[in-house]
mmCIF file of N, CA and C in Angstrom:
data_model
loop_
_atom_site.group_PDB
_atom_site.id
_atom_site.type_symbol
_atom_site.label_atom_id
_atom_site.label_comp_id
_atom_site.label_asym_id
_atom_site.label_seq_id
_atom_site.Cartn_x
_atom_site.Cartn_y
_atom_site.Cartn_z
ATOM 1 N N MET A 191 -22.368 39.955 -0.692
ATOM 2 C CA MET A 191 -21.029 39.363 -0.223
ATOM 3 C C MET A 191 -20.959 39.113 1.090
ATOM 4 N N LYS A 192 -21.554 39.735 2.274
ATOM 5 C CA LYS A 192 -21.847 39.470 3.524
ATOM 6 C C LYS A 192 -22.323 38.231 3.723
ATOM 7 N N LYS A 193 -23.351 38.108 3.100
ATOM 8 C CA LYS A 193 -24.061 36.633 3.359
ATOM 9 C C LYS A 193 -23.305 35.580 2.798
ATOM 10 N N ASN A 194 -22.609 35.595 1.644
ATOM 11 C CA ASN A 194 -21.720 34.696 1.335
ATOM 12 C C ASN A 194 -20.549 34.060 2.289
ATOM 13 N N MET A 195 -20.008 35.143 3.194
ATOM 14 C CA MET A 195 -19.067 35.244 4.224
ATOM 15 C C MET A 195 -19.598 34.571 5.116
ATOM 16 N N MET A 196 -20.679 34.843 5.678
ATOM 17 C CA MET A 196 -21.219 34.352 6.785
ATOM 18 C C MET A 196 -21.533 32.722 6.574
ATOM 19 N N THR A 197 -22.194 32.753 5.267
ATOM 20 C CA THR A 197 -22.444 30.883 4.888
ATOM 21 C C THR A 197 -21.076 30.389 5.055
ATOM 22 N N LEU A 198 -20.347 30.857 4.459
ATOM 23 C CA LEU A 198 -18.918 30.074 4.389
ATOM 24 C C LEU A 198 -18.197 29.747 5.742
ATOM 25 N N ILE A 199 -18.470 30.858 6.841
ATOM 26 C CA ILE A 199 -17.736 30.647 8.009
ATOM 27 C C ILE A 199 -18.591 29.630 8.797
ATOM 28 N N LEU A 200 -19.917 29.547 8.678
ATOM 29 C CA LEU A 200 -20.722 28.854 9.288
ATOM 30 C C LEU A 200 -20.585 27.528 8.911
ATOM 31 N N CYS A 201 -20.520 27.233 7.634
ATOM 32 C CA CYS A 201 -20.302 26.021 7.020
ATOM 33 C C CYS A 201 -18.907 25.327 7.426
ATOM 34 N N SER A 202 -17.914 26.051 7.662
ATOM 35 C CA SER A 202 -16.750 25.856 7.881
ATOM 36 C C SER A 202 -16.362 25.365 9.435
ATOM 37 N N PHE A 203 -17.272 26.030 10.223
ATOM 38 C CA PHE A 203 -17.260 26.030 11.543
ATOM 39 C C PHE A 203 -18.047 24.500 12.103
ATOM 40 N N PHE A 204 -19.238 24.359 11.503
ATOM 41 C CA PHE A 204 -19.954 23.205 11.696
ATOM 42 C C PHE A 204 -19.528 21.919 11.178
ATOM 43 N N ALA A 205 -19.060 21.920 9.922
ATOM 44 C CA ALA A 205 -18.835 20.953 9.290
ATOM 45 C C ALA A 205 -17.413 20.547 9.031
ATOM 46 N N SER A 206 -16.253 21.308 9.434
ATOM 47 C CA SER A 206 -14.737 20.899 9.425
ATOM 48 C C SER A 206 -14.636 19.302 9.838
ATOM 49 N N PRO A 207 -14.749 19.331 11.171
ATOM 50 C CA PRO A 207 -14.277 17.922 11.915
ATOM 51 C C PRO A 207 -15.210 16.569 11.078
ATOM 52 N N ALA A 208 -16.386 16.774 10.975
ATOM 53 C CA ALA A 208 -17.145 15.639 10.439
ATOM 54 C C ALA A 208 -16.533 15.485 8.897
ATOM 55 N N MET A 209 -16.577 16.541 8.145
ATOM 56 C CA MET A 209 -16.315 16.473 6.865
ATOM 57 C C MET A 209 -14.921 16.051 6.770
ATOM 58 N N ALA A 210 -13.973 16.446 7.322
ATOM 59 C CA ALA A 210 -12.461 16.064 7.269
ATOM 60 C C ALA A 210 -12.442 14.610 7.551
ATOM 61 N N ALA A 211 -13.137 13.829 8.497
ATOM 62 C CA ALA A 211 -13.078 12.509 8.823
ATOM 63 C C ALA A 211 -13.796 11.676 7.641
ATOM 64 N N PHE A 212 -14.931 12.192 7.177
ATOM 65 C CA PHE A 212 -15.590 11.763 5.954
ATOM 66 C C PHE A 212 -14.592 11.518 4.831
ATOM 67 N N TYR A 213 -13.868 12.626 4.373
ATOM 68 C CA TYR A 213 -12.906 12.720 3.548
ATOM 69 C C TYR A 213 -11.560 11.864 3.635
ATOM 70 N N ASP A 214 -11.283 11.443 4.858
ATOM 71 C CA ASP A 214 -10.152 10.750 5.257
ATOM 72 C C ASP A 214 -10.614 9.288 5.057
ATOM 73 N N VAL A 215 -11.699 9.088 5.361
ATOM 74 C CA VAL A 215 -12.132 7.706 5.285
ATOM 75 C C VAL A 215 -12.393 7.106 3.877
ATOM 76 N N ARG A 216 -13.241 8.264 3.175
ATOM 77 C CA ARG A 216 -13.282 8.137 1.451
ATOM 78 C C ARG A 216 -12.061 7.653 0.768
ATOM 79 N N GLU A 217 -11.113 8.699 1.075
ATOM 80 C CA GLU A 217 -9.877 8.747 0.562
ATOM 81 C C GLU A 217 -8.933 7.273 0.924
ATOM 82 N N ALA A 218 -9.056 6.891 2.370
ATOM 83 C CA ALA A 218 -8.563 5.637 2.475
ATOM 84 C C ALA A 218 -9.120 4.473 1.608
ATOM 85 N N ILE A 219 -10.395 4.573 1.405
ATOM 86 C CA ILE A 219 -11.300 3.499 1.058
ATOM 87 C C ILE A 219 -10.747 3.455 -0.849
ATOM 88 N N GLU A 220 -10.700 4.601 -1.168
ATOM 89 C CA GLU A 220 -10.425 4.559 -2.717
ATOM 90 C C GLU A 220 -8.799 4.108 -2.860
ATOM 91 N N LYS A 221 -7.884 4.553 -2.052
ATOM 92 C CA LYS A 221 -6.689 4.327 -2.075
ATOM 93 C C LYS A 221 -6.379 2.709 -1.826
ATOM 94 N N LEU A 222 -7.305 2.084 -1.082
ATOM 95 C CA LEU A 222 -7.424 0.517 -1.001
ATOM 96 C C LEU A 222 -7.712 -0.025 -2.145
ATOM 97 N N GLN A 223 -8.768 0.507 -2.754
ATOM 98 C CA GLN A 223 -9.353 -0.231 -3.979
ATOM 99 C C GLN A 223 -8.432 0.031 -5.122
ATOM 100 N N ALA A 224 -7.845 1.294 -5.370
ATOM 101 C CA ALA A 224 -6.813 1.507 -6.517
ATOM 102 C C ALA A 224 -5.501 0.619 -6.251
ATOM 103 N N ALA A 225 -5.166 0.348 -5.068
ATOM 104 C CA ALA A 225 -4.122 -0.910 -5.118
ATOM 105 C C ALA A 225 -4.296 -1.971 -5.700
ATOM 106 N N LYS A 226 -5.448 -2.320 -6.045
ATOM 107 C CA LYS A 226 -5.832 -3.686 -6.642
ATOM 108 C C LYS A 226 -5.267 -4.780 -6.127
ATOM 109 N N VAL A 227 -5.328 -4.955 -4.918
ATOM 110 C CA VAL A 227 -4.607 -6.422 -4.211
ATOM 111 C C VAL A 227 -4.791 -7.606 -4.981
ATOM 112 N N GLU A 228 -6.108 -7.867 -5.609
ATOM 113 C CA GLU A 228 -6.558 -8.946 -6.025
ATOM 114 C C GLU A 228 -5.560 -9.359 -7.446
ATOM 115 N N SER A 229 -5.078 -8.246 -7.993
ATOM 116 C CA SER A 229 -4.330 -8.611 -9.224
ATOM 117 C C SER A 229 -2.749 -8.911 -8.869
ATOM 118 N N LEU A 230 -2.453 -8.828 -7.605
ATOM 119 C CA LEU A 230 -1.050 -9.086 -7.176
ATOM 120 C C LEU A 230 -0.674 -10.356 -7.356
ATOM 121 N N ILE A 231 0.488 -10.648 -7.779
ATOM 122 C CA ILE A 231 1.257 -12.063 -8.073
ATOM 123 C C ILE A 231 1.151 -12.988 -6.535
ATOM 124 N N THR A 232 0.879 -13.989 -6.504
ATOM 125 C CA THR A 232 0.869 -15.033 -5.385
ATOM 126 C C THR A 232 2.310 -15.358 -5.103
ATOM 127 N N VAL A 233 2.888 -14.960 -4.165
ATOM 128 C CA VAL A 233 4.316 -15.213 -3.782
ATOM 129 C C VAL A 233 4.671 -16.576 -3.221
ATOM 130 N N THR A 234 5.419 -17.261 -3.554
ATOM 131 C CA THR A 234 6.083 -18.644 -3.063
ATOM 132 C C THR A 234 7.584 -18.676 -3.139
ATOM 133 N N GLU A 235 8.157 -19.589 -2.548
ATOM 134 C CA GLU A 235 9.740 -19.496 -2.325
ATOM 135 C C GLU A 235 10.227 -19.671 -3.950
ATOM 136 N N GLU A 236 9.578 -19.962 -4.911
ATOM 137 C CA GLU A 236 10.075 -20.126 -6.357
ATOM 138 C C GLU A 236 10.009 -18.776 -7.092
ATOM 139 N N THR A 237 8.853 -18.078 -6.412
ATOM 140 C CA THR A 237 8.508 -16.644 -7.239
ATOM 141 C C THR A 237 9.561 -15.743 -7.311
ATOM 142 N N LYS A 238 9.859 -15.439 -8.381
ATOM 143 C CA LYS A 238 10.651 -14.073 -8.721
ATOM 144 C C LYS A 238 9.806 -12.913 -8.992
ATOM 145 N N LEU A 239 10.015 -11.874 -8.175
ATOM 146 C CA LEU A 239 9.100 -10.800 -8.569
ATOM 147 C C LEU A 239 9.872 -9.639 -9.187
ATOM 148 N N SER A 240 9.353 -9.293 -10.248
ATOM 149 C CA SER A 240 9.739 -8.048 -11.032
ATOM 150 C C SER A 240 9.909 -6.864 -10.116
ATOM 151 N N GLU A 241 10.530 -5.880 -10.662
ATOM 152 C CA GLU A 241 10.424 -4.601 -9.694
ATOM 153 C C GLU A 241 8.998 -3.994 -9.781
ATOM 154 N N ASP A 242 8.248 -4.125 -10.890
ATOM 155 C CA ASP A 242 6.760 -3.636 -11.060
ATOM 156 C C ASP A 242 5.907 -4.318 -10.084
ATOM 157 N N ASP A 243 6.130 -5.754 -9.890
ATOM 158 C CA ASP A 243 5.589 -6.608 -9.116
ATOM 159 C C ASP A 243 5.666 -6.203 -7.584
ATOM 160 N N MET A 244 6.899 -5.852 -7.208
ATOM 161 C CA MET A 244 7.493 -5.256 -5.980
ATOM 162 C C MET A 244 6.870 -3.929 -5.580
ATOM 163 N N LYS A 245 6.666 -3.226 -6.643
ATOM 164 C CA LYS A 245 6.166 -1.923 -6.104
ATOM 165 C C LYS A 245 4.724 -1.959 -6.146
ATOM 166 N N ALA A 246 4.123 -2.792 -6.891
ATOM 167 C CA ALA A 246 2.892 -2.899 -6.684
ATOM 168 C C ALA A 246 2.249 -3.515 -5.334
ATOM 169 N N GLN A 247 3.073 -4.563 -4.765
ATOM 170 C CA GLN A 247 2.945 -5.212 -3.513
ATOM 171 C C GLN A 247 3.348 -4.025 -2.441
ATOM 172 N N ASP A 248 4.295 -3.095 -2.537
ATOM 173 C CA ASP A 248 4.608 -2.147 -1.737
ATOM 174 C C ASP A 248 3.130 -1.089 -1.702
ATOM 175 N N LYS A 249 2.909 -0.615 -2.765
ATOM 176 C CA LYS A 249 1.737 0.197 -2.821
ATOM 177 C C LYS A 249 0.611 -0.496 -1.848
ATOM 178 N N ALA A 250 0.238 -1.741 -2.092
ATOM 179 C CA ALA A 250 -0.852 -2.218 -1.567
ATOM 180 C C ALA A 250 -0.610 -2.190 0.220
ATOM 181 N N PHE A 251 0.531 -2.597 0.369
ATOM 182 C CA PHE A 251 0.766 -2.653 1.802
ATOM 183 C C PHE A 251 0.636 -1.242 2.547
ATOM 184 N N ALA A 252 1.122 -0.190 1.677
ATOM 185 C CA ALA A 252 1.124 1.183 2.050
ATOM 186 C C ALA A 252 -0.281 1.634 2.154
ATOM 187 N N ALA A 253 -1.093 1.241 1.310
ATOM 188 C CA ALA A 253 -2.660 1.549 1.287
ATOM 189 C C ALA A 253 -3.188 0.978 2.376
ATOM 190 N N LEU A 254 -2.993 -0.386 2.785
ATOM 191 C CA LEU A 254 -3.492 -1.001 3.808
ATOM 192 C C LEU A 254 -3.066 -0.323 5.117
ATOM 193 N N GLU A 255 -1.778 -0.020 5.340
ATOM 194 C CA GLU A 255 -1.472 0.796 6.551
ATOM 195 C C GLU A 255 -2.187 2.198 6.716
ATOM 196 N N ALA A 256 -2.256 2.798 5.468
ATOM 197 C CA ALA A 256 -3.028 4.219 5.735
ATOM 198 C C ALA A 256 -4.262 3.990 6.263
ATOM 199 N N ALA A 257 -5.144 3.001 5.593
ATOM 200 C CA ALA A 257 -6.303 2.730 5.843
ATOM 201 C C ALA A 257 -6.595 2.464 7.256
ATOM 202 N N VAL A 258 -5.579 1.376 7.691
ATOM 203 C CA VAL A 258 -5.999 1.179 9.083
ATOM 204 C C VAL A 258 -5.632 1.959 10.125
ATOM 205 N N ALA A 259 -4.495 3.202 9.754
ATOM 206 C CA ALA A 259 -4.251 4.276 10.615
ATOM 207 C C ALA A 259 -5.668 5.102 10.627
ATOM 208 N N THR A 260 -6.192 5.318 9.278
ATOM 209 C CA THR A 260 -7.462 6.247 9.497
ATOM 210 C C THR A 260 -8.588 5.616 10.313
ATOM 211 N N ALA A 261 -8.658 4.283 10.119
ATOM 212 C CA ALA A 261 -9.696 3.435 10.947
ATOM 213 C C ALA A 261 -9.527 3.535 12.386
ATOM 214 N N ALA A 262 -8.379 3.434 12.559
ATOM 215 C CA ALA A 262 -7.904 3.537 14.001
ATOM 216 C C ALA A 262 -8.355 4.821 14.831
ATOM 217 N N LYS A 263 -8.319 5.809 14.187
ATOM 218 C CA LYS A 263 -8.353 7.184 14.814
ATOM 219 C C LYS A 263 -9.690 7.688 14.387
ATOM 220 N N GLU A 264 -10.467 7.083 13.680
ATOM 221 C CA GLU A 264 -12.053 7.500 13.494
ATOM 222 C C GLU A 264 -12.833 6.653 13.829
ATOM 223 N N SER A 265 -14.024 6.916 14.344
ATOM 224 C CA SER A 265 -15.117 5.984 14.716
ATOM 225 C C SER A 265 -16.131 6.011 13.581
ATOM 226 N N GLY A 266 -16.910 4.911 13.734
ATOM 227 C CA GLY A 266 -18.018 4.764 12.657
ATOM 228 C C GLY A 266 -17.445 4.392 11.427
ATOM 229 N N THR A 267 -16.397 3.503 11.123
ATOM 230 C CA THR A 267 -16.028 3.532 9.794
ATOM 231 C C THR A 267 -16.047 1.928 9.682
ATOM 232 N N GLU A 268 -17.296 1.362 9.372
ATOM 233 C CA GLU A 268 -17.497 -0.046 9.116
ATOM 234 C C GLU A 268 -17.189 -0.421 7.696
ATOM 235 N N GLU A 269 -17.578 0.599 6.932
ATOM 236 C CA GLU A 269 -17.343 0.278 5.384
ATOM 237 C C GLU A 269 -15.724 0.243 5.191
ATOM 238 N N LEU A 270 -14.912 1.109 5.767
ATOM 239 C CA LEU A 270 -13.640 1.082 5.819
ATOM 240 C C LEU A 270 -13.011 -0.053 6.489
ATOM 241 N N GLN A 271 -13.422 -0.469 7.545
ATOM 242 C CA GLN A 271 -13.021 -1.861 8.119
ATOM 243 C C GLN A 271 -13.353 -3.042 7.333
ATOM 244 N N ASP A 272 -14.420 -3.060 6.624
ATOM 245 C CA ASP A 272 -14.950 -4.115 5.597
ATOM 246 C C ASP A 272 -13.783 -4.046 4.555
ATOM 247 N N GLU A 273 -13.520 -3.038 4.011
ATOM 248 C CA GLU A 273 -12.460 -3.020 2.712
ATOM 249 C C GLU A 273 -11.119 -3.248 3.234
ATOM 250 N N ILE A 274 -10.729 -2.983 4.629
ATOM 251 C CA ILE A 274 -9.301 -3.359 5.132
ATOM 252 C C ILE A 274 -9.444 -4.957 5.274
ATOM 253 N N ILE A 275 -10.376 -5.470 5.723
ATOM 254 C CA ILE A 275 -10.477 -6.849 5.893
ATOM 255 C C ILE A 275 -10.427 -7.551 4.694
ATOM 256 N N LYS A 276 -10.939 -7.124 3.642
ATOM 257 C CA LYS A 276 -11.171 -7.866 2.478
ATOM 258 C C LYS A 276 -9.606 -7.826 1.819
ATOM 259 N N ALA A 277 -8.980 -6.593 1.777
ATOM 260 C CA ALA A 277 -7.669 -6.371 1.235
ATOM 261 C C ALA A 277 -6.650 -7.402 2.000
ATOM 262 N N ALA A 278 -6.910 -7.388 3.443
ATOM 263 C CA ALA A 278 -6.047 -8.392 4.221
ATOM 264 C C ALA A 278 -5.972 -9.662 3.927
ATOM 265 N N VAL A 279 -7.008 -10.155 3.852
ATOM 266 C CA VAL A 279 -7.737 -11.491 3.385
ATOM 267 C C VAL A 279 -6.691 -11.785 2.057
ATOM 268 N N VAL A 280 -6.746 -11.050 0.955
ATOM 269 C CA VAL A 280 -6.069 -11.261 -0.090
ATOM 270 C C VAL A 280 -4.723 -11.181 0.042
ATOM 271 N N LEU A 281 -4.230 -10.221 0.841
ATOM 272 C CA LEU A 281 -2.703 -10.117 0.968
ATOM 273 C C LEU A 281 -2.222 -11.427 1.784
ATOM 274 N N LEU A 282 -2.944 -11.731 2.704
ATOM 275 C CA LEU A 282 -2.415 -13.049 3.366
ATOM 276 C C LEU A 282 -2.406 -14.170 2.634
ATOM 277 N N LYS A 283 -3.327 -14.288 1.485
ATOM 278 C CA LYS A 283 -3.204 -15.402 0.731
ATOM 279 C C LYS A 283 -2.145 -15.212 -0.333
ATOM 280 N N LYS A 284 -1.763 -14.081 -0.738
ATOM 281 C CA LYS A 284 -0.660 -13.830 -1.726
ATOM 282 C C LYS A 284 0.723 -13.515 -1.174
ATOM 283 N N ASP A 285 0.976 -13.222 0.141
ATOM 284 C CA ASP A 285 2.205 -13.220 0.738
ATOM 285 C C ASP A 285 2.361 -13.915 1.873
ATOM 286 N N PRO A 286 3.456 -14.757 1.610
ATOM 287 C CA PRO A 286 3.793 -15.606 2.669
ATOM 288 C C PRO A 286 4.251 -15.320 3.947
ATOM 289 N N THR A 287 4.612 -13.873 3.988
ATOM 290 C CA THR A 287 5.161 -13.342 5.276
ATOM 291 C C THR A 287 4.197 -12.984 6.280
ATOM 292 N N GLN A 288 3.040 -13.136 5.961
ATOM 293 C CA GLN A 288 1.803 -12.715 7.093
ATOM 294 C C GLN A 288 1.733 -11.225 7.499
ATOM 295 N N TYR A 289 2.597 -10.352 6.870
ATOM 296 C CA TYR A 289 2.780 -9.203 7.168
ATOM 297 C C TYR A 289 1.291 -8.424 7.392
ATOM 298 N N ALA A 290 0.431 -8.673 6.625
ATOM 299 C CA ALA A 290 -0.938 -8.194 6.620
ATOM 300 C C ALA A 290 -1.644 -8.225 8.199
ATOM 301 N N GLY A 291 -1.356 -9.323 8.807
ATOM 302 C CA GLY A 291 -1.911 -9.512 10.209
ATOM 303 C C GLY A 291 -1.243 -8.505 10.919
ATOM 304 N N GLU A 292 0.028 -8.158 10.939
ATOM 305 C CA GLU A 292 0.678 -7.134 11.638
ATOM 306 C C GLU A 292 0.090 -5.695 11.612
ATOM 307 N N VAL A 293 -0.147 -5.520 9.992
ATOM 308 C CA VAL A 293 -0.366 -4.330 9.578
ATOM 309 C C VAL A 293 -1.933 -3.924 10.256
ATOM 310 N N ILE A 294 -2.828 -5.065 10.196
ATOM 311 C CA ILE A 294 -4.403 -4.789 10.876
ATOM 312 C C ILE A 294 -4.399 -5.012 12.165
ATOM 313 N N LEU A 295 -3.210 -5.331 12.849
ATOM 314 C CA LEU A 295 -3.377 -5.581 14.266
ATOM 315 C C LEU A 295 -3.766 -4.099 15.302
ATOM 316 N N PRO A 296 -3.536 -3.034 14.838
ATOM 317 C CA PRO A 296 -4.102 -2.079 15.631
ATOM 318 C C PRO A 296 -5.788 -2.033 15.585
ATOM 319 N N LEU A 297 -6.370 -2.413 14.705
ATOM 320 C CA LEU A 297 -7.838 -2.500 14.515
ATOM 321 C C LEU A 297 -8.002 -3.503 15.599
ATOM 322 N N TYR A 298 -7.673 -4.669 15.488
ATOM 323 C CA TYR A 298 -8.039 -5.623 16.371
ATOM 324 C C TYR A 298 -7.836 -5.271 17.849
ATOM 325 N N GLU A 299 -6.515 -4.763 18.195
ATOM 326 C CA GLU A 299 -6.370 -4.167 19.752
ATOM 327 C C GLU A 299 -7.149 -3.051 19.860
ATOM 328 N N LYS A 300 -7.880 -2.346 19.158
ATOM 329 C CA LYS A 300 -8.783 -1.214 19.465
ATOM 330 C C LYS A 300 -10.095 -1.547 19.851
ATOM 331 N N ASN A 301 -10.658 -2.707 19.143
ATOM 332 C CA ASN A 301 -11.811 -3.185 19.679
ATOM 333 C C ASN A 301 -12.027 -4.814 19.038
ATOM 334 N N LYS A 302 -11.551 -5.517 19.943
ATOM 335 C CA LYS A 302 -11.244 -6.939 19.455
ATOM 336 C C LYS A 302 -12.884 -7.596 19.349
ATOM 337 N N LYS A 303 -13.970 -7.187 20.160
ATOM 338 C CA LYS A 303 -15.140 -7.728 19.836
ATOM 339 C C LYS A 303 -15.929 -7.330 18.465
ATOM 340 N N SER A 304 -15.623 -6.090 18.252
ATOM 341 C CA SER A 304 -16.200 -5.560 17.021
ATOM 342 C C SER A 304 -15.463 -6.041 15.811
ATOM 343 N N PHE A 305 -14.115 -6.063 15.863
ATOM 344 C CA PHE A 305 -13.367 -6.719 14.779
ATOM 345 C C PHE A 305 -13.791 -8.221 14.490
ATOM 346 N N LEU A 306 -13.779 -9.116 15.494
ATOM 347 C CA LEU A 306 -14.025 -10.358 15.400
ATOM 348 C C LEU A 306 -15.435 -10.630 14.762
ATOM 349 N N SER A 307 -16.335 -9.739 15.056
ATOM 350 C CA SER A 307 -17.855 -9.804 14.667
ATOM 351 C C SER A 307 -17.864 -9.401 13.244
ATOM 352 N N ASN A 308 -17.005 -8.542 12.697
ATOM 353 C CA ASN A 308 -17.085 -8.280 11.419
ATOM 354 C C ASN A 308 -16.236 -9.603 10.689
ATOM 355 N N LEU A 309 -15.590 -10.264 11.151
ATOM 356 C CA LEU A 309 -15.019 -11.535 10.760
ATOM 357 C C LEU A 309 -16.260 -12.306 10.234
ATOM 358 N N LYS A 310 -17.199 -12.516 10.902
ATOM 359 C CA LYS A 310 -18.319 -13.398 10.471
ATOM 360 C C LYS A 310 -18.887 -13.148 9.246
ATOM 361 N N LYS A 311 -18.739 -11.740 8.614
ATOM 362 C CA LYS A 311 -19.211 -11.651 7.551
ATOM 363 C C LYS A 311 -18.582 -12.669 6.135
ATOM 364 N N LEU A 312 -17.391 -13.174 6.756
ATOM 365 C CA LEU A 312 -16.246 -13.788 5.657
ATOM 366 C C LEU A 312 -16.765 -15.022 5.723
ATOM 367 N N PRO A 313 -16.269 -15.787 4.702
ATOM 368 C CA PRO A 313 -16.286 -17.099 4.626
ATOM 369 C C PRO A 313 -15.442 -17.918 5.665
ATOM 370 N N ALA A 314 -15.707 -19.031 6.232
ATOM 371 C CA ALA A 314 -15.199 -19.413 7.316
ATOM 372 C C ALA A 314 -13.649 -19.552 7.181
ATOM 373 N N SER A 315 -13.060 -20.044 6.041
ATOM 374 C CA SER A 315 -11.704 -20.088 6.079
ATOM 375 C C SER A 315 -11.008 -18.683 5.890
ATOM 376 N N ASP A 316 -11.669 -17.810 5.269
ATOM 377 C CA ASP A 316 -10.957 -16.420 5.181
ATOM 378 C C ASP A 316 -10.864 -15.730 6.771
ATOM 379 N N SER A 317 -11.986 -16.233 7.395
ATOM 380 C CA SER A 317 -12.226 -15.580 8.812
ATOM 381 C C SER A 317 -11.074 -16.241 9.748
ATOM 382 N N LYS A 318 -10.959 -17.545 9.548
ATOM 383 C CA LYS A 318 -9.769 -18.198 10.371
ATOM 384 C C LYS A 318 -8.424 -17.619 9.762
ATOM 385 N N LEU A 319 -8.228 -17.259 8.738
ATOM 386 C CA LEU A 319 -6.983 -16.693 8.272
ATOM 387 C C LEU A 319 -6.812 -15.673 8.877
ATOM 388 N N ILE A 320 -7.524 -14.546 8.805
ATOM 389 C CA ILE A 320 -7.705 -13.316 9.404
ATOM 390 C C ILE A 320 -7.096 -13.237 10.977
ATOM 391 N N GLU A 321 -8.223 -14.107 11.546
ATOM 392 C CA GLU A 321 -8.075 -14.350 12.956
ATOM 393 C C GLU A 321 -6.733 -14.784 13.446
ATOM 394 N N GLY A 322 -6.276 -15.791 12.676
ATOM 395 C CA GLY A 322 -5.055 -16.390 13.161
ATOM 396 C C GLY A 322 -4.002 -15.601 12.850
ATOM 397 N N ALA A 323 -3.836 -14.886 11.636
ATOM 398 C CA ALA A 323 -2.730 -14.098 11.330
ATOM 399 C C ALA A 323 -2.728 -12.541 12.501
ATOM 400 N N VAL A 324 -3.889 -12.264 12.920
ATOM 401 C CA VAL A 324 -3.958 -11.213 13.863
ATOM 402 C C VAL A 324 -3.344 -11.762 15.398
ATOM 403 N N LYS A 325 -4.005 -12.838 15.509
ATOM 404 C CA LYS A 325 -3.521 -13.321 16.956
ATOM 405 C C LYS A 325 -1.964 -13.691 16.953
ATOM 406 N N ASP A 326 -1.427 -14.251 15.829
ATOM 407 C CA ASP A 326 -0.083 -14.512 15.709
ATOM 408 C C ASP A 326 0.630 -13.276 16.011
ATOM 409 N N ALA A 327 0.377 -12.149 15.240
ATOM 410 C CA ALA A 327 0.851 -10.730 15.326
ATOM 411 C C ALA A 327 0.926 -10.188 16.662
ATOM 412 N N ALA A 328 -0.124 -10.585 17.422
ATOM 413 C CA ALA A 328 -0.519 -10.070 18.846
ATOM 414 C C ALA A 328 0.432 -10.678 19.766
ATOM 415 N N ARG A 329 0.521 -11.851 19.611
ATOM 416 C CA ARG A 329 1.587 -12.698 20.410
ATOM 417 C C ARG A 329 2.944 -12.244 19.999
ATOM 418 N N GLN A 330 3.370 -12.068 18.908
ATOM 419 C CA GLN A 330 4.684 -11.822 18.547
ATOM 420 C C GLN A 330 5.123 -10.417 19.160
ATOM 421 N N LYS A 331 3.968 -9.596 19.179
ATOM 422 C CA LYS A 331 4.133 -8.113 19.681
ATOM 423 C C LYS A 331 4.313 -8.238 21.073
ATOM 424 N N LYS A 332 3.757 -9.169 21.639
ATOM 425 C CA LYS A 332 3.734 -9.263 23.312
ATOM 426 C C LYS A 332 5.056 -9.991 23.701
ATOM 427 N N ILE A 333 5.162 -11.290 23.150
ATOM 428 C CA ILE A 333 6.512 -11.885 23.716
ATOM 429 C C ILE A 333 7.627 -11.937 22.686
ATOM 430 N N GLY A 334 7.533 -11.540 21.555
ATOM 431 C CA GLY A 334 8.569 -11.411 20.539
ATOM 432 C C GLY A 334 8.579 -12.480 19.709
ATOM 433 N N ASP A 335 9.614 -12.647 18.854
ATOM 434 C CA ASP A 335 9.465 -13.681 17.755
ATOM 435 C C ASP A 335 9.879 -15.061 18.084
ATOM 436 N N GLY A 336 10.400 -15.335 19.138
ATOM 437 C CA GLY A 336 11.293 -16.509 19.311
ATOM 438 C C GLY A 336 10.368 -17.485 20.260
#
């Protein structure tokens, strides 16, 4: 009994911060993947979204926001950043508001060099799309919308 208690205490002492960060990152990746952004309807001016379509879009943006918040506070989350960028590309293509650029802005602001180097993994058109959306969001944040 004492041995089990000591093992539990030692495990919780040494593993808690690292394990908590690992589970936060894992959970964020799983939520992003569960949002199924690829299956969202592409929105145009003529598109009429059903309530289910709007909920799916809201779920995707909420998952993206949560993933960005996790990636911004944790270090060494390259897999999570890759998932965020993949989801953002799809959302930028499917949602004309370009809101995904605003959502991922904290990652860009945290480490521009690393963020831009991650974009090199993408096709050139997707890389330009993300970079443009993030830079537009940064400009709007700095000087406003007008």
